[in-house]
Short mmCIF file of C-alpha atoms and ligand atoms in Angstrom, two decimals:
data_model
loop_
_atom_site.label_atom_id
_atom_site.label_comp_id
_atom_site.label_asym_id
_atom_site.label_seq_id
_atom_site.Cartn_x
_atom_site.Cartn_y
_atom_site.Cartn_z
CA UNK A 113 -43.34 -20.06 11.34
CA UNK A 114 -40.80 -21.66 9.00
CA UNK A 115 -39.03 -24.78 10.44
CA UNK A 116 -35.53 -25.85 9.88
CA UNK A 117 -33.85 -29.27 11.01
CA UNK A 118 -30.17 -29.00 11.24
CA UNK A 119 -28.56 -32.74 11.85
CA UNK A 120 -24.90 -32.60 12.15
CA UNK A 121 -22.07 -34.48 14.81
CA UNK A 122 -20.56 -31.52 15.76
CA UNK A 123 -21.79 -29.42 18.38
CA UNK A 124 -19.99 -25.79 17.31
CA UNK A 125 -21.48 -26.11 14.34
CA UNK A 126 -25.19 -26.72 15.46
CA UNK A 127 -24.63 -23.54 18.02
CA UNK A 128 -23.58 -21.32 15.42
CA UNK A 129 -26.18 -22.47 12.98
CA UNK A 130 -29.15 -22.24 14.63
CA UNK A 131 -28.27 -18.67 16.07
CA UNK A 132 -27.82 -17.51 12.59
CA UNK A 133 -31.29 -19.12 11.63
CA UNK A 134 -32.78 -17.88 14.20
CA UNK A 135 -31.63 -14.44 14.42
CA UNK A 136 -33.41 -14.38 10.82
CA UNK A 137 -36.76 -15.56 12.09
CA UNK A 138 -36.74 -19.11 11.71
CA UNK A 139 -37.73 -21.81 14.46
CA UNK A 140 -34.94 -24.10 14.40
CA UNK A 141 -34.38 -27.66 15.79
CA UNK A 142 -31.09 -29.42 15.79
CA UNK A 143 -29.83 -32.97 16.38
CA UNK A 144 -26.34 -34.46 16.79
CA UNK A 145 -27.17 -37.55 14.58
CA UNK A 146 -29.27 -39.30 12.12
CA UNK A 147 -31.38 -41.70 14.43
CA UNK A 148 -31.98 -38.50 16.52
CA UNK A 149 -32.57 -36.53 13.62
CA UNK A 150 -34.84 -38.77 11.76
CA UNK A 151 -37.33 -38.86 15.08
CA UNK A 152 -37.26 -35.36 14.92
CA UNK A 153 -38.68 -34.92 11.04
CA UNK A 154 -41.67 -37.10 12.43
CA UNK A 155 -41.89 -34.77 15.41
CA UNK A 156 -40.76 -31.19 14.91
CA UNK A 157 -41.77 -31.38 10.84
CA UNK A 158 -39.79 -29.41 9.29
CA UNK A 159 -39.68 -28.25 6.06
CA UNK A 160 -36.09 -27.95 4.97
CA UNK A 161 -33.36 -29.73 6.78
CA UNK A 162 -29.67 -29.44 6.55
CA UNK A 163 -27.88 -32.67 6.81
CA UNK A 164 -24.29 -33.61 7.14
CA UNK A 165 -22.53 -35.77 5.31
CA UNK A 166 -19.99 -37.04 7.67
CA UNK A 167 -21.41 -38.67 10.74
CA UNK A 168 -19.99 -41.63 13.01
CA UNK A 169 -23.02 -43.14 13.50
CA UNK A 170 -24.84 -43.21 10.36
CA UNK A 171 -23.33 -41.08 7.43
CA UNK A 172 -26.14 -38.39 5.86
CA UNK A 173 -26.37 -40.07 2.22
CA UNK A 174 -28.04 -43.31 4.51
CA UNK A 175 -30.47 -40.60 6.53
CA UNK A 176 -31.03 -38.52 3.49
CA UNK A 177 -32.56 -41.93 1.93
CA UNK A 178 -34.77 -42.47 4.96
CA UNK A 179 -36.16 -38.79 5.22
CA UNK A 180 -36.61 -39.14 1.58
CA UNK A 181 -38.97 -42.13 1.85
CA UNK A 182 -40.60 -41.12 5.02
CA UNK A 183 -41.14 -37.47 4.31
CA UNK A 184 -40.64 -36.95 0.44
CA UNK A 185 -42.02 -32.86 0.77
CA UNK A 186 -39.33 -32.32 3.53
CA UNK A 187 -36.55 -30.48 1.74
CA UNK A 188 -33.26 -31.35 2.61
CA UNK A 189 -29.93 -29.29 2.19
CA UNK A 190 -26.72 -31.78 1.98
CA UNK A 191 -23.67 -30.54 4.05
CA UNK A 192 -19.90 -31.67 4.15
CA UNK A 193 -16.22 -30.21 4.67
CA UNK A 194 -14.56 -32.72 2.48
CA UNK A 195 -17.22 -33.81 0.24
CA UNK A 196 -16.28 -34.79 -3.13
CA UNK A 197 -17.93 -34.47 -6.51
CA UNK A 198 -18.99 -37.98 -6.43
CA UNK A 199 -21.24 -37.77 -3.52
CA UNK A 200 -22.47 -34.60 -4.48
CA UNK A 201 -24.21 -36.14 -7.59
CA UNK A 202 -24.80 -38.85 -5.61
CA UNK A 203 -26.72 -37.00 -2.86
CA UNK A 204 -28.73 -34.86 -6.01
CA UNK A 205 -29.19 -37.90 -7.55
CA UNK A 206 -31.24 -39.07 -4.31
CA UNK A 207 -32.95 -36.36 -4.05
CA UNK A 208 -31.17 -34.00 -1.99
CA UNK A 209 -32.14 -29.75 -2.66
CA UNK A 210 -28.59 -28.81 -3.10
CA UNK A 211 -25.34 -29.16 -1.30
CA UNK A 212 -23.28 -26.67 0.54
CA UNK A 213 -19.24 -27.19 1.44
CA UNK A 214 -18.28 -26.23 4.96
CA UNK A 215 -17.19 -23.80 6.01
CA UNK A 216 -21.04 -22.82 6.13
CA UNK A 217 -20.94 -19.19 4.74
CA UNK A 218 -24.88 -17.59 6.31
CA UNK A 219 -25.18 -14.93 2.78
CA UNK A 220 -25.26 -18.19 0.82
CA UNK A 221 -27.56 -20.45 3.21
CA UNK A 222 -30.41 -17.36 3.18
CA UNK A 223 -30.81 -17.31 0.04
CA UNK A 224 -31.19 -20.98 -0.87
CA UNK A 225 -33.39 -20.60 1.98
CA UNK A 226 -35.72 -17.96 -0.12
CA UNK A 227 -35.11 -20.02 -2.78
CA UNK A 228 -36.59 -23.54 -1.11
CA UNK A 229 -39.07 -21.68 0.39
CA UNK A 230 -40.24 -20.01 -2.88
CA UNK A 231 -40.24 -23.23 -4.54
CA UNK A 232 -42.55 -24.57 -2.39
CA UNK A 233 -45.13 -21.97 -2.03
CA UNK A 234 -44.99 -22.11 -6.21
CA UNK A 235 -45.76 -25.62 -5.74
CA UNK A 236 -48.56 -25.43 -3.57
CA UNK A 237 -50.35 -22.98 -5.43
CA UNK A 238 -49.81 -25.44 -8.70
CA UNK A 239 -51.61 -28.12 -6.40
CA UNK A 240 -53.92 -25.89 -5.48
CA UNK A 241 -55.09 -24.67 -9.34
CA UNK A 242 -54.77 -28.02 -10.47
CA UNK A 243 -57.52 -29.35 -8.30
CA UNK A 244 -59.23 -26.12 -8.87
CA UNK A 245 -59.26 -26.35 -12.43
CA UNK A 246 -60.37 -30.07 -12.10
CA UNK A 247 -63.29 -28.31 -10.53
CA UNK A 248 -63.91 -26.50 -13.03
CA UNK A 249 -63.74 -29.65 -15.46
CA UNK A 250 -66.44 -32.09 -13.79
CA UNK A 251 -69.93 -32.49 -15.02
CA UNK A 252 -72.28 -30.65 -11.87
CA UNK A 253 -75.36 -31.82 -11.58
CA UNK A 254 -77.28 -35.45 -9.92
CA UNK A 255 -80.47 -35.77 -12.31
CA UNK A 256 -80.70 -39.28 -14.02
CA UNK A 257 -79.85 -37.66 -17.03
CA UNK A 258 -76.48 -36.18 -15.98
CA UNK A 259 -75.92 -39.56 -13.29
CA UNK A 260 -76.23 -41.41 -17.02
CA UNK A 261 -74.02 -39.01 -19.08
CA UNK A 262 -71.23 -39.29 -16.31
CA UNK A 263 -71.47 -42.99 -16.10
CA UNK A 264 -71.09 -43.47 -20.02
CA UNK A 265 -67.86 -40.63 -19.67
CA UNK A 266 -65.99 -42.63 -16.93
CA UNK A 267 -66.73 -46.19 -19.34
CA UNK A 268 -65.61 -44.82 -22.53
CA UNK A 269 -63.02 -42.71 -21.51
CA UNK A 270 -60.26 -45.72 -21.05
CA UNK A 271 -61.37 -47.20 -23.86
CA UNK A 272 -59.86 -45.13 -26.94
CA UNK A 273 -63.13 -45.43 -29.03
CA UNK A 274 -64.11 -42.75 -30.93
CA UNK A 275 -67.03 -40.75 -29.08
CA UNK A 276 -69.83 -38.47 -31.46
CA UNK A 277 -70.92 -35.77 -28.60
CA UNK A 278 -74.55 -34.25 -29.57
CA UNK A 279 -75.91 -31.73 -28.16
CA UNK A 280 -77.97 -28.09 -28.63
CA UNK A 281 -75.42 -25.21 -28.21
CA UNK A 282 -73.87 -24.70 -25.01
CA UNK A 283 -75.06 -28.13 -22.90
CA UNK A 284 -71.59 -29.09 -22.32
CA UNK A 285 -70.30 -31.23 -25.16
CA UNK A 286 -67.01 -29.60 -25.02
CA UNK A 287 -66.42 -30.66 -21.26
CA UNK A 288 -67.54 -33.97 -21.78
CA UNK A 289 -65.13 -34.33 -24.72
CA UNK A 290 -62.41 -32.88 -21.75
CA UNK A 291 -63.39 -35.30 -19.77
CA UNK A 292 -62.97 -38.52 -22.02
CA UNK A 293 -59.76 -37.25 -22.29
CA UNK A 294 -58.94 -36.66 -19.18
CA UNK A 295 -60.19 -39.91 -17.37
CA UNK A 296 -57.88 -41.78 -21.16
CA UNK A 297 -54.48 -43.35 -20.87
CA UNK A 298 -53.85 -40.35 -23.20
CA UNK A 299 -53.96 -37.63 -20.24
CA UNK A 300 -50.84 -36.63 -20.16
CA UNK A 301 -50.90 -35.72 -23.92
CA UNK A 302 -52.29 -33.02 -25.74
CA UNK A 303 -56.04 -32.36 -26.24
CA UNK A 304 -56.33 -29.86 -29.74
CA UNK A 305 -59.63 -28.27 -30.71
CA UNK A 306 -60.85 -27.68 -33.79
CA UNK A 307 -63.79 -25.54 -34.59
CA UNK A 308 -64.55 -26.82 -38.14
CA UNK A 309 -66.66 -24.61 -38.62
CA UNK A 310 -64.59 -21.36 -38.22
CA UNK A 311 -61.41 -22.36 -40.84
CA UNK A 312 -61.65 -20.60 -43.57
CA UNK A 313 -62.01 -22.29 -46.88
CA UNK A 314 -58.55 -21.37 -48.47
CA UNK A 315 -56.60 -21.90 -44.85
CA UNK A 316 -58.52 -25.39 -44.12
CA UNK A 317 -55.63 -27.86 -45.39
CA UNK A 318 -52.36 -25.79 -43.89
CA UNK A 319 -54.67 -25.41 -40.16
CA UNK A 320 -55.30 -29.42 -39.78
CA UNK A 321 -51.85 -30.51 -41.55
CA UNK A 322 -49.59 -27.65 -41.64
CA UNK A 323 -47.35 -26.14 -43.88
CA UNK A 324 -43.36 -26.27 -44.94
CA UNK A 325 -41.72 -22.72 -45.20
CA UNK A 326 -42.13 -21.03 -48.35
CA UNK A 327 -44.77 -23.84 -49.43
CA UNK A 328 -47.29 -20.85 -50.67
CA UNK A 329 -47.18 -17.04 -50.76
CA UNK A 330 -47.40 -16.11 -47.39
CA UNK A 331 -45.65 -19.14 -45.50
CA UNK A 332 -42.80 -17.21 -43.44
CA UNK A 333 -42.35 -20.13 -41.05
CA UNK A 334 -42.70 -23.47 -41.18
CA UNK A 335 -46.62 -24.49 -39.39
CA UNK A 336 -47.48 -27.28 -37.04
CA UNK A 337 -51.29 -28.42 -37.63
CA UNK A 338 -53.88 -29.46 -35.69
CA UNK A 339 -53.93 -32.99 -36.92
CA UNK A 340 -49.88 -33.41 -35.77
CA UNK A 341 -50.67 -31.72 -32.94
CA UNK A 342 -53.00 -34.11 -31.33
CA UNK A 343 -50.35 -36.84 -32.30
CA UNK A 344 -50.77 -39.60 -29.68
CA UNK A 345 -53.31 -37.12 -27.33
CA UNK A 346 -56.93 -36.28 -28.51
CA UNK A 347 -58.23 -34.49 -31.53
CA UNK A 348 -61.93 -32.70 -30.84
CA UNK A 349 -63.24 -31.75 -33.87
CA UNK A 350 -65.99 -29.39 -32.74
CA UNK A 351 -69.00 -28.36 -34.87
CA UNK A 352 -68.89 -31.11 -37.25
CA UNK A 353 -72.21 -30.95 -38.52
CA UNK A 354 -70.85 -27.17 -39.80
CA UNK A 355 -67.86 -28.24 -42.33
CA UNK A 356 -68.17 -27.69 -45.75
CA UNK A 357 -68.03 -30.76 -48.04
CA UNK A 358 -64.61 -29.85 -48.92
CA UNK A 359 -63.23 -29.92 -45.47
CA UNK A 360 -65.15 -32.82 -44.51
CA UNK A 361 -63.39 -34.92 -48.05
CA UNK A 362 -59.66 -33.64 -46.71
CA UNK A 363 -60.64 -34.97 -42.98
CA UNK A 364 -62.12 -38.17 -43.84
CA UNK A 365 -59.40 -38.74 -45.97
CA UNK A 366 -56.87 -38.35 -43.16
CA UNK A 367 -58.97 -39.91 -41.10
CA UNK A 368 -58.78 -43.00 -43.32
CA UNK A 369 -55.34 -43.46 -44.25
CA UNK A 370 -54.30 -42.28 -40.46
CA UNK A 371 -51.85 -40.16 -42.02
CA UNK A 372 -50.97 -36.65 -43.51
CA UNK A 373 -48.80 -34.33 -45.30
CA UNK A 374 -47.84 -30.93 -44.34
CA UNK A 375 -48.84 -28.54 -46.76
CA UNK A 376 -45.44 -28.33 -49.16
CA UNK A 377 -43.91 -31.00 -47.68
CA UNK A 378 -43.05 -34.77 -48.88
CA UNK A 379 -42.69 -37.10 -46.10
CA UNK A 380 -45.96 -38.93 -44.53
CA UNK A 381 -46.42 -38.24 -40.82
CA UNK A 382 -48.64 -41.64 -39.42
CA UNK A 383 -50.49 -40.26 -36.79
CA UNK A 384 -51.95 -41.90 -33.17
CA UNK A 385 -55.19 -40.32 -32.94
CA UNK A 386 -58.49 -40.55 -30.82
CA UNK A 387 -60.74 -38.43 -32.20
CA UNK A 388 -63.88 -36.73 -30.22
CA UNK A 389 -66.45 -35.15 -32.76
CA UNK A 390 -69.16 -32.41 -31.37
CA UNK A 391 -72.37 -31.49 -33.22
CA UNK A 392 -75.42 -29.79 -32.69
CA UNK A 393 -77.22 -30.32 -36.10
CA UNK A 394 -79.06 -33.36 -36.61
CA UNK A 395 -76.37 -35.63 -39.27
CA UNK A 396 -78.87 -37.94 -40.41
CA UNK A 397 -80.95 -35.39 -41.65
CA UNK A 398 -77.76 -33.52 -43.07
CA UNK A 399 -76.93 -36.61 -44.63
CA UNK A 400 -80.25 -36.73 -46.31
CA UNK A 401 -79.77 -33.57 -47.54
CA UNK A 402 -76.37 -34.09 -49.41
CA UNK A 403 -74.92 -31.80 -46.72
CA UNK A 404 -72.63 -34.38 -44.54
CA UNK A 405 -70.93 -37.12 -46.46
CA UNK A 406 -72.06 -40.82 -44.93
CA UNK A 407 -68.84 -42.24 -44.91
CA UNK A 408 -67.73 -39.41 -42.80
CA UNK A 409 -70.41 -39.83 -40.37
CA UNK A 410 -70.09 -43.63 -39.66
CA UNK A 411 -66.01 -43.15 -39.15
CA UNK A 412 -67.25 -40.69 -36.07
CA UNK A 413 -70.32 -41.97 -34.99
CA UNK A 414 -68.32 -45.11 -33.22
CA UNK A 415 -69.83 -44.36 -29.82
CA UNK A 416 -72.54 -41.53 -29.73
CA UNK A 417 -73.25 -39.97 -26.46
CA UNK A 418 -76.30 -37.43 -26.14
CA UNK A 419 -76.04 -34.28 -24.00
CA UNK A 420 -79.62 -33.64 -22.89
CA UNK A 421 -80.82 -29.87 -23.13
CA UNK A 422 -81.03 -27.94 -19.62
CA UNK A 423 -84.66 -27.64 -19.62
CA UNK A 424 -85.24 -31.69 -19.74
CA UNK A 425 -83.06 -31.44 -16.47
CA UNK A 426 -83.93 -28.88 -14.49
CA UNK A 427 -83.06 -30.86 -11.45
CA UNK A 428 -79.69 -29.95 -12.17
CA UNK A 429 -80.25 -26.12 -12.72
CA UNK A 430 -79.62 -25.44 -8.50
CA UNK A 431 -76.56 -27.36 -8.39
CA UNK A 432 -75.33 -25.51 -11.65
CA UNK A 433 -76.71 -22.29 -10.33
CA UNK A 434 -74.47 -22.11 -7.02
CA UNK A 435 -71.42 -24.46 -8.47
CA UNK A 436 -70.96 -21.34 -10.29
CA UNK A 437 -72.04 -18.92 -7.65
CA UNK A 438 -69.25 -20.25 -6.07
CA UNK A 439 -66.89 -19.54 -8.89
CA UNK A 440 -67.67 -15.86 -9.69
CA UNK A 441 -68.55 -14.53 -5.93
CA UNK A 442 -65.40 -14.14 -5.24
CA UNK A 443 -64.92 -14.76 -1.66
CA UNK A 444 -68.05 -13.30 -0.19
CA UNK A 445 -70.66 -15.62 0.57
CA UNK A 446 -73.96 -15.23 -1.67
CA UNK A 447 -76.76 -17.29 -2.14
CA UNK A 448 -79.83 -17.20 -4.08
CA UNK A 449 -82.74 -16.48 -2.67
CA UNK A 450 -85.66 -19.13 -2.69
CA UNK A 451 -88.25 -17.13 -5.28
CA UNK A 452 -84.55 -16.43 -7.57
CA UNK A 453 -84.05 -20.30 -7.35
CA UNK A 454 -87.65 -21.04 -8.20
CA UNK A 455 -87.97 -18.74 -11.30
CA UNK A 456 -84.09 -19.97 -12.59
CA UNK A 457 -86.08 -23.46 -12.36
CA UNK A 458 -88.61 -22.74 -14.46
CA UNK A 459 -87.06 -20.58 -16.80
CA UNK A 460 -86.60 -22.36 -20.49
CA UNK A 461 -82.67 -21.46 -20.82
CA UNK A 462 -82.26 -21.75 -24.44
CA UNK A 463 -79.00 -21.17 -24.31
CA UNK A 464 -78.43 -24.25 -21.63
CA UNK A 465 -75.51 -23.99 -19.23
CA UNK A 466 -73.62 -21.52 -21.21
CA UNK A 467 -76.73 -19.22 -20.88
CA UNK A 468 -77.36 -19.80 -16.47
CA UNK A 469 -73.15 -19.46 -15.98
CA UNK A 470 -73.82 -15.86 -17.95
CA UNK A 471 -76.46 -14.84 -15.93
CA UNK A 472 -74.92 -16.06 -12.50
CA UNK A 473 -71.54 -14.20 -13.60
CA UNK A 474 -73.93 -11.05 -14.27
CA UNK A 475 -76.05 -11.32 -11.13
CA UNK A 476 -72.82 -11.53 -9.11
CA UNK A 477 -71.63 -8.53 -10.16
CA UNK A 478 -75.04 -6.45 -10.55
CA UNK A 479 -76.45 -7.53 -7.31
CA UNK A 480 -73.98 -6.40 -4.52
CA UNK A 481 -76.42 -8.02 -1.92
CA UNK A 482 -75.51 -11.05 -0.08
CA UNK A 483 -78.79 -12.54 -1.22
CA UNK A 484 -79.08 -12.50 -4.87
CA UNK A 485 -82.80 -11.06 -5.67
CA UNK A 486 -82.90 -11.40 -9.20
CA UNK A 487 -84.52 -13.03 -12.29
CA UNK A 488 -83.26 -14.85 -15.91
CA UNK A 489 -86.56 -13.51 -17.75
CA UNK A 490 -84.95 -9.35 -16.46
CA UNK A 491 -81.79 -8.36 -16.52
CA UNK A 492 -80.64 -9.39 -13.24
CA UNK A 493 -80.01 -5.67 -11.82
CA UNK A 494 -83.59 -4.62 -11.70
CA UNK A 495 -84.50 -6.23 -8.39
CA UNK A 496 -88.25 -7.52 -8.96
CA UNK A 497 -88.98 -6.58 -5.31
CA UNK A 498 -87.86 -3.20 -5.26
CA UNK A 499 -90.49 -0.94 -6.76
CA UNK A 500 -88.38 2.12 -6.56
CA UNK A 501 -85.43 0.93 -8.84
CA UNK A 502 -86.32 1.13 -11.92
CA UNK A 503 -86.41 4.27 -13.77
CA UNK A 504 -90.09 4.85 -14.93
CA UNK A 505 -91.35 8.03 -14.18
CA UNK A 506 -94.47 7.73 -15.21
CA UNK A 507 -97.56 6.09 -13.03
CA UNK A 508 -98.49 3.71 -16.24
CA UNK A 509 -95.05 2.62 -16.87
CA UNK A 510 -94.28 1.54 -13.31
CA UNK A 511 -97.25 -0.17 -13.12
CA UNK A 512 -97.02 -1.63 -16.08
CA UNK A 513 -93.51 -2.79 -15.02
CA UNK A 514 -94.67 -3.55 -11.73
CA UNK A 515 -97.61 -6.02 -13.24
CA UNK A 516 -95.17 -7.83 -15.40
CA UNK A 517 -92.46 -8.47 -12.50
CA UNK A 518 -96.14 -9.88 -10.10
CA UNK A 519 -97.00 -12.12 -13.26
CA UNK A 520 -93.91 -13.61 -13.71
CA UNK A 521 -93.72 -14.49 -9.86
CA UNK A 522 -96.75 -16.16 -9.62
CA UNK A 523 -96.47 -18.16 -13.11
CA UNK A 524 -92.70 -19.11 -11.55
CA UNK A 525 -94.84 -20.44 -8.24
CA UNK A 526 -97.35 -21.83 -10.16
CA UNK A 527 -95.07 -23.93 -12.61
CA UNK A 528 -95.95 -21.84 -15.52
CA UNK A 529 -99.27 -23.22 -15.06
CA UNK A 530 -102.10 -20.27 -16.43
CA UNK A 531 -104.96 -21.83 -15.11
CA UNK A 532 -104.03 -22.29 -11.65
CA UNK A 533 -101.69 -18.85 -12.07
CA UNK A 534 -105.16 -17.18 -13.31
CA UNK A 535 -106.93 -18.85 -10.34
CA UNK A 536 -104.19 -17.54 -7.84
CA UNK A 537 -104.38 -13.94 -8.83
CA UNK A 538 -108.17 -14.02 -8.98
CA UNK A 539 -108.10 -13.33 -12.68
CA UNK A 540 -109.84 -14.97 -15.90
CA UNK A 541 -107.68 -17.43 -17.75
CA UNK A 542 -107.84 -15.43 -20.96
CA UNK A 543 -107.42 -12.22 -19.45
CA UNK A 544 -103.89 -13.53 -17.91
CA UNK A 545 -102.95 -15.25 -21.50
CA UNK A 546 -103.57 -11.72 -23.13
CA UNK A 547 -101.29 -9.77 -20.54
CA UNK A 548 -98.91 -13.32 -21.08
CA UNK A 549 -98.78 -12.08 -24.31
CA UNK A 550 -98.54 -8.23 -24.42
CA UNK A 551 -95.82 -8.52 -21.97
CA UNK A 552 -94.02 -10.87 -23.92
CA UNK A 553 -93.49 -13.21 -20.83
CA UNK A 554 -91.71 -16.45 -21.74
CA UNK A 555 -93.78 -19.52 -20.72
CA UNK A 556 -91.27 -22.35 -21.59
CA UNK A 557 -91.62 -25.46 -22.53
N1 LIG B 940 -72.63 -30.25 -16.28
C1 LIG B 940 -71.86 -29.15 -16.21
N2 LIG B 940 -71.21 -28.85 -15.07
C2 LIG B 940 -70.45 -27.75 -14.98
N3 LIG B 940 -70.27 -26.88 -15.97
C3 LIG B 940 -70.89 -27.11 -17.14
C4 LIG B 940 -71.71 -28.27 -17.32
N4 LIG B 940 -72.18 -28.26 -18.58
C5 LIG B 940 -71.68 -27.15 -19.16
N5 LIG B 940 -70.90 -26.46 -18.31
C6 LIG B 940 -70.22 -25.18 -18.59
O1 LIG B 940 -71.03 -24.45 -19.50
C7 LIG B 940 -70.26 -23.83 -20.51
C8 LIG B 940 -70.66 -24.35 -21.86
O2 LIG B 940 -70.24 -25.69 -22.01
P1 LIG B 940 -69.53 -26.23 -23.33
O3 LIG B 940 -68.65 -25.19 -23.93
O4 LIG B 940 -68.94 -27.54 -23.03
O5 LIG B 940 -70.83 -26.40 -24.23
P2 LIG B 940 -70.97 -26.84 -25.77
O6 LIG B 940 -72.03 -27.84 -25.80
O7 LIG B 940 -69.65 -27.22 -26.31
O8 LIG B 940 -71.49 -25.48 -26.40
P3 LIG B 940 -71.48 -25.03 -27.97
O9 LIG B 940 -72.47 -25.88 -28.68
O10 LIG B 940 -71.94 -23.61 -27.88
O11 LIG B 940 -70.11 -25.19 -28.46
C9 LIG B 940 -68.82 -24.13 -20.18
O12 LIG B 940 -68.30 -23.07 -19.45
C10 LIG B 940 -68.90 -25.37 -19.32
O13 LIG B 940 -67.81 -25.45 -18.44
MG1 LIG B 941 -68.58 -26.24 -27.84
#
């Protein structure tokens, strides 16, 4: 129930009041002054509290500064019959909701009522995504290598260097970069991605620097770029190992100098930047190659920090598995049962954590059982255990399907170990590695 604190010296007043409030549903305290008011936001807690102005005790602007320190998420309404402009402000000023003249007209106090109460819900949702989306933003997983990753993140975060984040595709590089920036005395600025390697040629120099209206054919409106953007905040330049030379002359450039011109435009904009770089290609190699300029690579390369491939730390495939079980289950409890967990262990995920948040989103949906039955090398609706869901109708093909879903199993149990798999089954080694083979079964790494 919603709870309302009215504090006010007379007693006609706190009568009338608190039938109106309650008549509309509220639970409703009252006090006749501030001392006995103040004991009862400590006791009663109430959210909103109307508070005179005009008390012989202790006027309200002295109590309004005390609830204000001792409660700052109680809400409190100002009240007076000869209040003047000057205390108004000064009440706002303090903190005070709003402020209502006397004679107390009840249309009016319901709907700041809706209003306050409105206001806060809004706000506790915001809470609520905020730590929600931080949620989504931390690095899961406890192997050494991710223990090590997070470590170097939370040391060269503060410390405005310039990070190089390699990595194959989809290990996380982007959310580390989010994360430098986050944990950076630059937080509350803007973090601007760039994926180099999806501007197109003729639109590279107006996307990073921007453009003046009527500066080419085309320009309607004047264009804010990426580079100006990021002013003061973070600039991740993703897929740097992608840029042609071109680009990669105009950044370093920029880069250099610190500063840039909007496309059309004469005045030099000096820029504040950190900037993040991402990669999956190997730059020494492109360097050798004549494909990524040195200079460009030693500006980024300040502090390099290596995101290890999923299969290197598989300890760290559970944790991912139900972190984002979690996410997509939407309310209903699932878990994974122990032979899914085992085979999403041992299964090579090329595509790294990108790839198992896929396949969890997909066997949430697919699988509507509370247990999730299912496996990364099938799609994850054809439950492995269930002979009669699959639509062979043939005797061959179901066996043949059935034979493939047993081999997998027992390579999963046996760490993808043919010998001991071939041993298990009571099969010869070579006779398993042929079936391995017609079937087309993965056997990672
Ligand atoms: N350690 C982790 N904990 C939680 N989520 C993760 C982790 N690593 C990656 N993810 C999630 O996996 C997805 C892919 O990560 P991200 O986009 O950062 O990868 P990437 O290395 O930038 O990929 P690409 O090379 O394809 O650009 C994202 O949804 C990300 O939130
Ligand atoms: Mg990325």
């Amino acid at each position: 129930m919603k709870k309302i604190l009215i504090i006010d010296d007379e007693k006609n007043i706190l009568t009338t009041f608190r039938g109106m409030l309650e008549d509309e549903g509220y639970q409703v305290s009252t006090a006749p002054s501030g001392s006995a008011g103040l004991t009862l936001v400590r006791s009663f807690e109430p959210e909103v509290v109307f508070l005179d102005i005009w008390m012989p005790e202790e006027d309200g602007i002295s109590v309004l500064e005390k609830i204000r320190k001792e409660s700052p998420q109680t809400s409190v309404v100002m009240m007076s019959g000869h209040g003047t402009i000057e205390t108004a402000v000064k009440a706002i000023r303090l903190g005070a909701w709003d402020y209502l003249e006397k004679p107390i007209h009840s249309d009016k106090v319901l709907v700041l009522l809706d209003h306050v109460y409105e206001v806060r819900a809004l706000r506790e949702q915001n809470k609520e995504l905020k730590t929600e989306l931080r949620s989504q933003d931390s690095l899961v997983g406890n192997s050494a290598a991710m223990k090590r990753l997070r470590q170097i993140v939370s040391v060269t975060a503060p410390s405005n260097g310039w990070v190089l984040v390699y990595g194959e595709n989809g290990v996380g590089k982007e959310l580390v970069a989010r994360a430098l920036h986050r944990d950076s005395t630059r937080a509350s600025e803007r973090f601007v991605a760039v994926n180099c390697a999806a501007i197109p040629a003729e639109l590279i120099e107006s996307e990073l620097f921007g453009h003046e209206k009527g500066s080419f054919t085309g320009a309607m409106e004047k264009k804010i770029g990426k580079f100006e953007l990021a002013h003061k905040g973070t600039l991740f330049l993703d897929e740097v190992g992608d840029m042609s030379l071109k680009m990669q002359a105009k950044i370093l450039r920029a880069l250099q100098e610190g500063q840039i011109q909007r496309v059309g435009g004469d005045t030099t904009l000096e820029l504040d930047l950190r900037v993040i770089a991402a990669t999956n290609k190997d730059l020494k190699q492109a360097i050798r190659s004549s494909e990524f300029r040195e200079d460009l690579f030693y500006r980024l390369n300040v502090i390099p920090i290596i995101v290890a491939p999923l299969r290197e730390r598989r300890e760290d495939i559970a944790a991912l598995a139900n972190h984002f079980l979690k996410r997509y289950n939407s309310g209903r409890p699932k878990r994974f049962s122990a032979e899914t967990l085992q085979l999403l262990q041992s299964y090579p995920w090329p595509g790294n954590v990108r790839e198992l948040k896929n396949w969890v989103e997909r066997a949430c949906i697919l699988c509507p059982d509370e247990t999730i039955n299912a496996s990364p090398y099938d799609e994850p609706n054809q439950k492995d255990s269930d002979v009669f869901s699959f639509g062979e109708t043939s005797l061959r093909q179901a066996k043949a399907h059935f034979e493939k879903q047993f081999l997998i199993r027992m390579l999963a149990e046996n760490d993808f170990n043919i010998s001991r798999t071939a041993h298990t089954i009571g099969v010869e080694r070579s006779h398993l590695h042929k079936k391995i083979k017609s079937y087309g079964i993965e056997v990672g790494s």
